[in-house]
Amino acid sequence: AEAQNRAFGRAELGRGGELDAVIADFLRSGASGAERDWHAGSAVEQRHYRLTLARVPLRAEPVCLATFVDQTAELRTQDTLKREMATDSLTGLPNRGGFTDALEAAMADGATRWAVLMIDLERFSRINACLGSMAGDELIITVARRIKGALRARDVLARTGGDEFGILLTIDQRDDEADQVSNRIRQALSTPFRLSDYEIRLSCAIGMAFGEGIDHAEDVIRYAQLAMKRSKTSKDAEIYQPRALDSARAEFAMETALRRAIENDALDLVYQPICDLATGRVRGFEALARSVDESGVAHSPADFIPVAEESGLIVPLGRWAIGKALATLAQWDEQQGGDCGVTLAVNVSPIQLQRDDIPAVAAQALAKAGIAGQRLRLEITESALVGDSERVSGV
């Protein structure tokens, strides 16, 4: 009976001969105890144990007590939780964490070449706002299916953000395979989507980065996102260029310097005269912002205004410009002993028109400076007028 029980136990635990060898090695080592993982069964029904070995002084010869603790249920629960944490609940695709894990595995393998594609859906937030979150979710699911249909079975598609997808693409022979995939994706998304009574056309920005010479998965994703940002302007799929990172760092440094300059009132306005060509008389001035960093280097508005718009600093910058210009006009009036007879024009960014209450800002600045409203001109671009005519008309 004892022999049958031993045989049954070894059959359940599997690898009986290997277990004998493990015990023999343990006894020869002279150690008093040891632990290791032990697996038994087929790959489908594999069970996981924690094997503890202990030397027991029961007889003259060494005796080993082997204890198996079944950890199968615990490990399966852990695996389930890991899968759930790495999976997007809406589409069932890997999420940002799962995509990073897959990318790290590809980098560690080193046997194949690969590329990362990042895809951003344009105007999705507007669709989500107009049709509701449920319609937006339905659209995301449909988009995911179409992109998946444009890929090969071995490629990995993930939803890395609200309207952003990532692709880990295996490169078989040539780098232009990534271009071919991006073209198939654009083709797949070019067919209109049908939601309720609406026919929706989507466009996307695609950025690509190849893994040569890059050590960290997050760096590859970031580089592809930088290329994707450039794609939003060019309207073509873009490949990451090393100088793009330098440009991004320069923009970040400028954003930091601009934020500090606004906080410390270190910006300045210059005034360009507006002349009446018939009489040659100066009728007004246009206020133009200038930024000088701590090292004394002057920056053109063409450099810092786009950075201010993207970072949201355009709102405090625009408010400062209106207030500063009107304060200067009040000083001119005081020097002349009354109305000096000129007007001031201040440029207003389309981003500020969308995010700020321009009438209230202008009214407050006019009241503070004691200037009549007809002496202030707010200048906007034609693109701002076309893009949001209803809001602009209120200004």
Coordinates of C-alpha atoms in Angstrom, one line a residue:
A1 CA 0.0 0.0 0.0
E2 CA 2.8 2.4 0.9
A3 CA 4.5 1.7 -2.5
Q4 CA 1.1 2.3 -4.3
N5 CA 0.7 5.6 -2.5
R6 CA 4.2 6.7 -3.4
A7 CA 3.6 5.7 -7.1
F8 CA 0.2 7.5 -7.1
G9 CA 1.8 10.7 -5.6
R10 CA 4.6 10.7 -8.2
A11 CA 2.1 10.1 -11.0
E12 CA 0.1 13.1 -9.8
L13 CA 3.2 15.3 -9.4
G14 CA 4.8 14.0 -12.6
R15 CA 8.5 13.7 -13.4
G16 CA 9.1 11.0 -10.7
G17 CA 12.7 10.3 -11.9
E18 CA 13.5 14.0 -11.9
L19 CA 12.2 14.3 -8.3
D20 CA 14.4 11.4 -7.2
A21 CA 17.4 13.2 -8.7
V22 CA 16.4 16.5 -7.1
I23 CA 16.2 14.8 -3.7
A24 CA 19.5 13.0 -4.1
D25 CA 21.2 16.3 -5.1
F26 CA 19.7 18.0 -2.0
L27 CA 20.9 15.3 0.3
R28 CA 24.4 15.4 -1.1
S29 CA 24.6 19.1 -0.8
G30 CA 24.5 19.0 3.0
A31 CA 21.9 21.8 3.2
S32 CA 19.3 21.7 5.9
G33 CA 16.5 23.0 3.6
A34 CA 15.7 24.3 0.1
E35 CA 12.7 25.6 -2.0
R36 CA 11.9 25.6 -5.7
D37 CA 9.0 25.8 -8.1
W38 CA 7.6 22.5 -9.5
H39 CA 5.3 22.0 -12.5
A40 CA 3.3 18.9 -13.4
G41 CA 0.9 17.9 -16.1
S42 CA 0.4 18.9 -19.7
A43 CA 0.7 22.5 -21.0
V44 CA -3.1 22.8 -21.1
E45 CA -3.8 21.4 -17.6
Q46 CA -0.5 22.2 -15.9
R47 CA -0.4 22.5 -12.2
H48 CA 2.0 24.6 -10.2
Y49 CA 3.5 23.7 -6.8
R50 CA 6.0 25.1 -4.3
L51 CA 8.4 22.3 -3.4
T52 CA 10.0 22.5 0.0
L53 CA 12.9 20.1 0.9
A54 CA 14.0 19.6 4.5
R55 CA 16.6 17.3 6.0
V56 CA 15.1 15.1 8.7
P57 CA 17.4 13.3 11.3
L58 CA 15.1 10.2 11.7
R59 CA 17.6 7.5 10.8
A60 CA 21.3 7.0 10.6
E61 CA 21.3 7.7 6.9
P62 CA 20.0 11.1 5.6
V63 CA 16.2 11.4 5.1
C64 CA 14.5 14.1 3.0
L65 CA 11.0 15.4 3.7
A66 CA 9.5 16.8 0.5
T67 CA 6.4 19.0 0.8
F68 CA 4.3 20.2 -2.2
V69 CA 2.0 23.2 -1.8
D70 CA -0.4 23.6 -4.7
Q71 CA -0.3 27.2 -6.0
T72 CA -2.2 26.6 -9.3
A73 CA -5.3 28.5 -8.3
E74 CA -3.4 31.5 -7.0
L75 CA -1.1 31.7 -10.0
R76 CA -4.1 31.4 -12.4
T77 CA -5.8 34.3 -10.6
Q78 CA -2.7 36.4 -10.8
D79 CA -2.4 35.7 -14.6
T80 CA -6.1 36.6 -15.0
L81 CA -5.5 39.9 -13.2
K82 CA -2.4 40.7 -15.3
R83 CA -4.3 40.0 -18.5
E84 CA -7.2 42.3 -17.4
M85 CA -4.8 45.0 -16.4
A86 CA -3.1 44.8 -19.8
T87 CA -6.3 44.8 -21.8
D88 CA -8.6 47.6 -23.0
S89 CA -12.0 46.8 -21.6
L90 CA -13.8 48.4 -24.6
T91 CA -12.1 46.8 -27.6
G92 CA -10.5 43.8 -26.0
L93 CA -7.1 44.9 -27.4
P94 CA -4.0 45.4 -25.4
N95 CA -3.9 48.7 -23.6
R96 CA -0.9 51.0 -23.2
G97 CA 0.7 48.7 -20.6
G98 CA 0.0 45.6 -22.6
F99 CA 1.5 47.2 -25.7
T100 CA 4.6 48.2 -23.8
D101 CA 5.0 44.6 -22.6
A102 CA 4.7 43.3 -26.1
L103 CA 7.2 45.8 -27.4
E104 CA 9.7 45.0 -24.6
A105 CA 9.4 41.3 -25.5
A106 CA 10.1 42.1 -29.1
M107 CA 13.2 44.1 -28.1
A108 CA 14.4 41.3 -25.9
D109 CA 14.0 38.7 -28.6
G110 CA 16.2 40.5 -31.1
A111 CA 15.5 37.9 -33.8
T112 CA 13.3 40.0 -35.9
R113 CA 13.1 43.6 -37.1
W114 CA 10.1 45.6 -36.2
A115 CA 8.5 49.1 -36.3
V116 CA 6.0 50.9 -34.1
L117 CA 3.1 52.8 -35.7
M118 CA 1.0 55.3 -33.6
I119 CA -2.4 56.3 -35.0
D120 CA -4.4 59.3 -33.8
L121 CA -8.0 59.8 -35.0
E122 CA -8.6 63.4 -36.0
R123 CA -11.7 65.3 -34.8
F124 CA -12.8 62.3 -32.6
S125 CA -13.4 64.5 -29.6
R126 CA -15.9 66.6 -31.6
I127 CA -17.8 63.5 -32.7
N128 CA -17.8 62.2 -29.1
A129 CA -19.2 65.6 -27.9
C130 CA -21.9 65.8 -30.6
L131 CA -23.2 62.2 -30.7
G132 CA -22.4 61.1 -27.1
S133 CA -20.0 58.7 -25.5
M134 CA -22.0 55.6 -26.5
A135 CA -21.7 56.5 -30.1
G136 CA -18.1 57.3 -29.6
D137 CA -17.5 53.9 -28.1
E138 CA -19.2 52.2 -31.0
L139 CA -17.0 54.2 -33.4
I140 CA -13.9 53.2 -31.6
I141 CA -14.8 49.5 -31.7
T142 CA -15.5 49.7 -35.5
V143 CA -12.3 51.6 -36.1
A144 CA -10.3 48.9 -34.2
R145 CA -11.9 46.2 -36.3
R146 CA -11.0 48.0 -39.6
I147 CA -7.4 48.6 -38.5
K148 CA -7.1 45.0 -37.4
G149 CA -8.3 43.9 -40.8
A150 CA -5.5 45.9 -42.5
L151 CA -2.8 44.1 -40.4
R152 CA -1.2 40.7 -40.6
A153 CA -1.9 38.0 -38.0
R154 CA 1.5 38.4 -36.3
D155 CA 1.2 42.2 -35.9
V156 CA 0.0 43.5 -32.6
L157 CA -2.7 46.2 -32.4
A158 CA -3.4 48.1 -29.1
R159 CA -5.5 50.9 -28.0
T160 CA -3.0 53.1 -26.2
G161 CA -5.4 56.1 -25.5
G162 CA -8.9 57.4 -26.0
D163 CA -8.6 57.9 -29.7
E164 CA -5.0 56.6 -30.2
F165 CA -3.9 53.2 -31.4
G166 CA -0.5 51.6 -31.4
I167 CA 0.8 48.8 -33.8
L168 CA 3.9 46.6 -33.3
L169 CA 4.7 45.7 -36.8
T170 CA 7.0 42.9 -37.8
I171 CA 9.4 43.8 -40.7
D172 CA 10.1 40.9 -43.0
Q173 CA 12.4 42.4 -45.6
R174 CA 12.1 46.2 -46.3
D175 CA 11.3 49.2 -44.2
D176 CA 8.6 50.3 -46.8
E177 CA 6.4 47.5 -45.4
A178 CA 5.5 50.0 -42.7
D179 CA 4.4 52.5 -45.4
Q180 CA 2.4 49.8 -47.1
V181 CA 0.6 49.0 -43.8
S182 CA -0.1 52.7 -43.2
N183 CA -1.6 53.0 -46.7
R184 CA -3.9 50.0 -46.0
I185 CA -5.0 51.6 -42.7
R186 CA -5.8 54.9 -44.4
Q187 CA -7.7 53.0 -47.1
A188 CA -9.7 51.0 -44.5
L189 CA -10.7 54.2 -42.6
S190 CA -11.6 56.1 -45.8
T191 CA -14.9 54.4 -46.1
P192 CA -17.5 56.4 -44.2
F193 CA -18.8 55.1 -40.8
R194 CA -22.5 54.9 -40.2
L195 CA -23.7 55.9 -36.8
S196 CA -27.5 56.3 -36.3
D197 CA -28.5 58.8 -39.0
Y198 CA -25.0 60.2 -39.5
E199 CA -22.4 59.3 -42.0
I200 CA -19.0 60.0 -40.5
R201 CA -15.7 60.4 -42.3
L202 CA -12.6 59.9 -40.3
S203 CA -9.0 60.9 -41.1
C204 CA -6.0 59.9 -39.0
A205 CA -2.4 60.9 -38.3
I206 CA 0.2 58.1 -38.4
G207 CA 3.7 58.2 -37.0
M208 CA 6.3 55.5 -37.4
A209 CA 9.5 54.7 -35.5
F210 CA 12.0 51.8 -36.1
G211 CA 13.7 50.1 -33.2
E212 CA 17.3 50.2 -34.3
G213 CA 19.6 51.6 -31.6
I214 CA 16.8 52.3 -29.1
D215 CA 17.0 50.6 -25.7
H216 CA 13.7 51.5 -24.0
A217 CA 10.1 50.7 -25.2
E218 CA 8.7 54.0 -24.0
D219 CA 11.3 55.8 -26.1
V220 CA 10.2 54.0 -29.2
I221 CA 6.5 54.9 -28.5
R222 CA 7.5 58.5 -27.8
Y223 CA 9.4 58.8 -31.0
A224 CA 6.5 57.4 -33.0
Q225 CA 4.2 59.9 -31.3
L226 CA 6.5 62.8 -32.3
A227 CA 6.3 61.6 -35.9
M228 CA 2.5 61.3 -35.5
K229 CA 2.4 65.0 -34.3
R230 CA 4.2 66.0 -37.5
S231 CA 1.7 63.9 -39.5
K232 CA -1.1 66.1 -38.3
T233 CA 0.4 69.0 -40.2
S234 CA 1.7 67.2 -43.2
K235 CA -1.4 64.9 -43.6
D236 CA 1.0 62.1 -44.6
A237 CA 2.4 59.2 -42.6
E238 CA 5.7 60.4 -41.1
I239 CA 8.8 58.5 -39.9
Y240 CA 10.6 59.7 -36.8
Q241 CA 13.7 61.8 -37.5
P242 CA 16.3 62.3 -34.7
R243 CA 16.1 66.0 -35.1
A244 CA 12.4 65.9 -34.2
L245 CA 13.4 65.1 -30.6
D246 CA 15.7 68.1 -30.5
S247 CA 12.9 70.3 -31.8
A248 CA 10.5 69.0 -29.2
R249 CA 13.0 69.6 -26.4
A250 CA 13.6 73.1 -27.7
E251 CA 9.8 73.8 -27.7
F252 CA 9.6 72.5 -24.2
A253 CA 12.4 74.7 -23.1
M254 CA 10.7 77.7 -24.7
E255 CA 7.4 76.8 -23.0
T256 CA 9.2 76.8 -19.6
A257 CA 10.9 80.1 -20.4
L258 CA 7.6 81.7 -21.6
R259 CA 5.7 80.5 -18.6
R260 CA 8.4 82.1 -16.3
A261 CA 8.4 85.3 -18.4
I262 CA 4.6 85.6 -18.0
E263 CA 4.8 85.0 -14.3
N264 CA 7.6 87.5 -13.8
D265 CA 6.2 90.1 -16.2
A266 CA 9.3 89.8 -18.3
L267 CA 7.7 90.1 -21.7
D268 CA 7.5 93.3 -23.7
L269 CA 5.4 95.0 -26.4
V270 CA 6.6 96.9 -29.4
Y271 CA 4.3 99.2 -31.3
Q272 CA 4.2 99.3 -35.0
P273 CA 2.6 102.6 -36.4
I274 CA -0.5 102.4 -38.6
C275 CA -0.4 105.4 -41.0
D276 CA -3.0 107.1 -43.2
L277 CA -1.5 106.9 -46.7
A278 CA -3.5 109.9 -47.8
T279 CA -2.3 112.3 -45.1
G280 CA 0.8 110.5 -43.8
R281 CA -0.6 110.9 -40.3
V282 CA -0.2 108.2 -37.7
R283 CA -3.6 107.0 -36.8
G284 CA -2.8 104.2 -34.5
F285 CA -0.4 101.4 -33.4
E286 CA -0.3 97.6 -33.5
A287 CA 1.0 96.0 -30.4
L288 CA 3.3 93.1 -31.0
A289 CA 4.6 90.8 -28.3
R290 CA 8.3 90.2 -27.9
S291 CA 10.0 87.6 -25.6
V292 CA 13.6 87.9 -24.4
D293 CA 14.9 85.0 -22.3
E294 CA 17.1 85.2 -19.3
S295 CA 20.3 85.0 -21.4
G296 CA 19.2 88.1 -23.4
V297 CA 18.2 86.2 -26.6
A298 CA 15.1 87.7 -28.3
H299 CA 12.6 85.2 -29.7
S300 CA 10.3 85.9 -32.6
P301 CA 6.5 85.6 -32.2
A302 CA 6.6 83.0 -35.0
D303 CA 8.6 80.8 -32.5
F304 CA 6.8 81.3 -29.2
I305 CA 3.2 82.0 -30.2
P306 CA 2.7 78.4 -31.6
V307 CA 4.3 77.0 -28.4
A308 CA 1.9 79.2 -26.3
E309 CA -1.1 78.0 -28.3
E310 CA -0.2 74.4 -27.9
S311 CA 0.6 74.6 -24.2
G312 CA -2.4 76.8 -23.3
L313 CA -0.2 79.7 -22.3
I314 CA -1.8 81.8 -25.1
V315 CA -4.7 82.7 -22.7
P316 CA -2.6 84.4 -20.0
L317 CA -0.3 85.8 -22.7
G318 CA -3.3 87.3 -24.6
R319 CA -4.7 88.8 -21.5
W320 CA -1.4 90.3 -20.6
A321 CA -1.0 91.8 -24.1
I322 CA -4.4 93.5 -23.9
G323 CA -3.8 94.9 -20.4
K324 CA -0.3 96.0 -21.2
A325 CA -1.3 97.7 -24.4
L326 CA -4.1 99.7 -22.8
A327 CA -1.9 100.7 -19.9
T328 CA 0.6 102.0 -22.4
L329 CA -2.1 103.9 -24.2
A330 CA -3.2 105.5 -20.9
Q331 CA 0.4 106.6 -20.3
W332 CA 0.5 108.3 -23.7
D333 CA -2.8 110.1 -22.9
E334 CA -1.4 111.3 -19.6
Q335 CA 1.8 112.6 -21.3
Q336 CA -0.3 114.5 -23.8
G337 CA -2.7 115.8 -21.2
G338 CA -5.7 114.0 -22.7
D339 CA -6.7 111.8 -25.7
C340 CA -3.5 111.5 -27.8
G341 CA -5.7 110.7 -30.8
V342 CA -4.5 107.2 -31.7
T343 CA -5.9 103.7 -31.4
L344 CA -4.3 100.4 -30.5
A345 CA -4.7 97.1 -32.2
V346 CA -4.0 93.8 -30.4
N347 CA -3.8 90.4 -32.1
V348 CA -6.1 87.7 -30.6
S349 CA -5.2 84.1 -31.2
P350 CA -7.9 81.7 -32.5
I351 CA -7.1 79.4 -29.5
Q352 CA -7.8 82.3 -27.1
L353 CA -11.1 83.0 -28.9
Q354 CA -12.1 79.4 -28.2
R355 CA -11.0 79.2 -24.6
D356 CA -11.4 82.7 -23.1
D357 CA -14.2 85.2 -22.6
I358 CA -12.7 88.0 -24.8
P359 CA -15.5 90.6 -24.3
A360 CA -15.2 90.3 -20.5
V361 CA -11.3 90.4 -20.6
A362 CA -11.4 93.5 -22.9
A363 CA -14.0 95.3 -20.8
Q364 CA -12.1 94.7 -17.6
A365 CA -8.8 96.0 -19.1
L366 CA -10.5 99.1 -20.6
A367 CA -12.1 100.0 -17.3
K368 CA -8.8 99.5 -15.5
A369 CA -6.9 101.8 -17.9
G370 CA -9.8 104.3 -18.3
I371 CA -9.8 104.0 -22.1
A372 CA -12.9 104.2 -24.3
G373 CA -13.7 101.0 -26.1
Q374 CA -13.6 102.5 -29.6
R375 CA -9.9 103.0 -29.2
L376 CA -9.1 99.3 -28.9
R377 CA -9.0 97.1 -32.0
L378 CA -8.9 93.3 -31.6
E379 CA -7.5 91.7 -34.7
I380 CA -8.2 88.1 -35.7
T381 CA -7.2 85.9 -38.6
E382 CA -9.5 84.8 -41.4
S383 CA -9.1 81.2 -40.3
A384 CA -10.4 82.0 -36.9
L385 CA -13.4 83.7 -38.4
V386 CA -14.2 80.8 -40.7
G387 CA -13.5 78.2 -38.1
D388 CA -15.8 79.6 -35.4
S389 CA -17.9 82.4 -36.9
E390 CA -20.6 82.3 -34.2
R391 CA -18.2 82.8 -31.3
V392 CA -16.2 85.4 -33.2
S393 CA -19.3 87.4 -34.0
G394 CA -20.0 87.7 -30.2
V395 CA -16.7 89.4 -29.8

